[in-house]
Short mmCIF file of C-alpha atoms in Angstrom, two decimals:
data_model
loop_
_atom_site.label_atom_id
_atom_site.label_comp_id
_atom_site.label_asym_id
_atom_site.label_seq_id
_atom_site.Cartn_x
_atom_site.Cartn_y
_atom_site.Cartn_z
CA MET J 1 9.75 10.74 14.96
CA THR J 2 9.00 6.54 14.86
CA ARG J 3 6.13 5.24 15.94
CA PHE J 4 8.23 2.25 16.46
CA ILE J 5 10.25 2.47 20.34
CA PRO J 6 14.04 2.60 19.51
CA HIS J 7 15.60 -0.37 18.79
CA GLY J 8 18.05 -0.92 21.66
CA ASP J 9 15.77 0.56 23.84
CA MET J 10 12.98 -2.36 23.49
CA THR J 11 12.71 -5.20 26.07
CA ALA J 12 12.43 -8.16 25.61
CA ASP J 13 8.58 -8.65 25.85
CA GLN J 14 8.29 -5.57 23.43
CA ILE J 15 10.97 -7.63 20.77
CA MET J 16 7.88 -10.80 20.89
CA ARG J 17 5.08 -8.22 21.46
CA CYS J 18 6.49 -6.65 18.00
CA SER J 19 6.84 -10.09 16.40
CA TYR J 20 3.67 -11.16 16.89
CA GLU J 21 1.79 -7.84 15.58
CA ALA J 22 4.16 -8.61 12.49
CA SER J 23 2.74 -12.02 11.83
CA ALA J 24 -0.96 -11.22 12.21
CA ILE J 25 -0.83 -8.12 10.00
CA LEU J 26 0.64 -10.96 7.42
CA ARG J 27 -1.71 -13.47 8.21
CA LEU J 28 -4.25 -10.37 7.73
CA CYS J 29 -3.04 -9.48 4.79
CA GLU J 30 -3.19 -12.97 3.22
CA ALA J 31 -6.47 -14.00 3.50
CA ALA J 32 -7.80 -10.20 2.43
CA ALA J 33 -5.33 -11.03 -0.66
CA TRP J 34 -7.41 -14.60 -1.14
CA ALA J 35 -10.36 -12.93 -1.16
CA ILE J 36 -9.69 -10.56 -3.69
CA GLN J 37 -8.42 -13.39 -5.84
CA ASN J 38 -11.94 -14.95 -5.06
CA GLY J 39 -13.46 -12.22 -5.88
CA GLU J 40 -15.41 -11.81 -2.29
CA THR J 41 -14.18 -8.58 -1.86
CA PRO J 42 -13.78 -4.76 -3.38
CA VAL J 43 -10.31 -4.07 -5.26
CA ASP J 44 -9.88 -1.33 -2.53
CA LEU J 45 -9.02 -3.72 -0.17
CA ALA J 46 -5.54 -4.25 -2.34
CA ASP J 47 -4.36 -0.67 -0.63
CA ALA J 48 -5.17 -2.30 2.62
CA ILE J 49 -2.87 -5.05 1.62
CA GLY J 50 -0.36 -2.59 0.72
CA ALA J 51 -0.96 -0.60 3.93
CA GLY J 52 -0.35 -3.48 5.78
CA THR J 53 2.61 -5.30 4.29
CA ARG J 54 4.89 -1.91 5.05
CA VAL J 55 3.66 -2.01 8.47
CA ALA J 56 4.81 -5.22 8.69
CA ARG J 57 7.49 -4.97 7.19
CA ASP J 58 8.53 -1.73 9.31
CA LEU J 59 8.10 -4.10 12.36
CA LEU J 60 10.04 -6.76 11.29
CA GLY J 61 13.06 -4.02 10.46
CA VAL J 62 12.78 -3.11 14.19
CA LEU J 63 12.11 -6.71 15.56
CA HIS J 64 15.69 -7.24 13.01
CA ASP J 65 17.92 -4.73 14.41
CA ALA J 66 16.67 -5.31 17.95
CA LEU J 67 17.41 -8.69 18.12
CA GLU J 68 20.52 -8.36 16.21
CA SER J 69 21.85 -5.60 18.89
CA HIS J 70 20.62 -7.51 21.79
CA GLU J 71 22.82 -11.06 20.22
CA GLY J 72 25.83 -8.45 20.17
CA LEU J 73 25.74 -8.42 15.69
CA LYS J 74 25.86 -4.68 15.66
CA GLY J 75 28.16 -2.08 17.37
CA GLY J 76 31.31 -4.23 17.90
CA GLY J 77 30.44 -6.89 19.12
CA ALA J 78 30.52 -10.36 18.89
#
């Protein structure tokens, strides 16, 4: 079972929200990485960066699948 909507069932609004959520997670991880590099936060934050990038990567995978299927790039289209 996945926490994501199957890409074939995603609406355009859900695709856009997925994209914005992935982007927000990546920005958060970037800020956390800079904080660690500058010694401003505990090193434990590295785990949060890893978790955030994994979720963002998963979101982007779903996003790419949805966009490809909507554009007919998968399943014999185009």
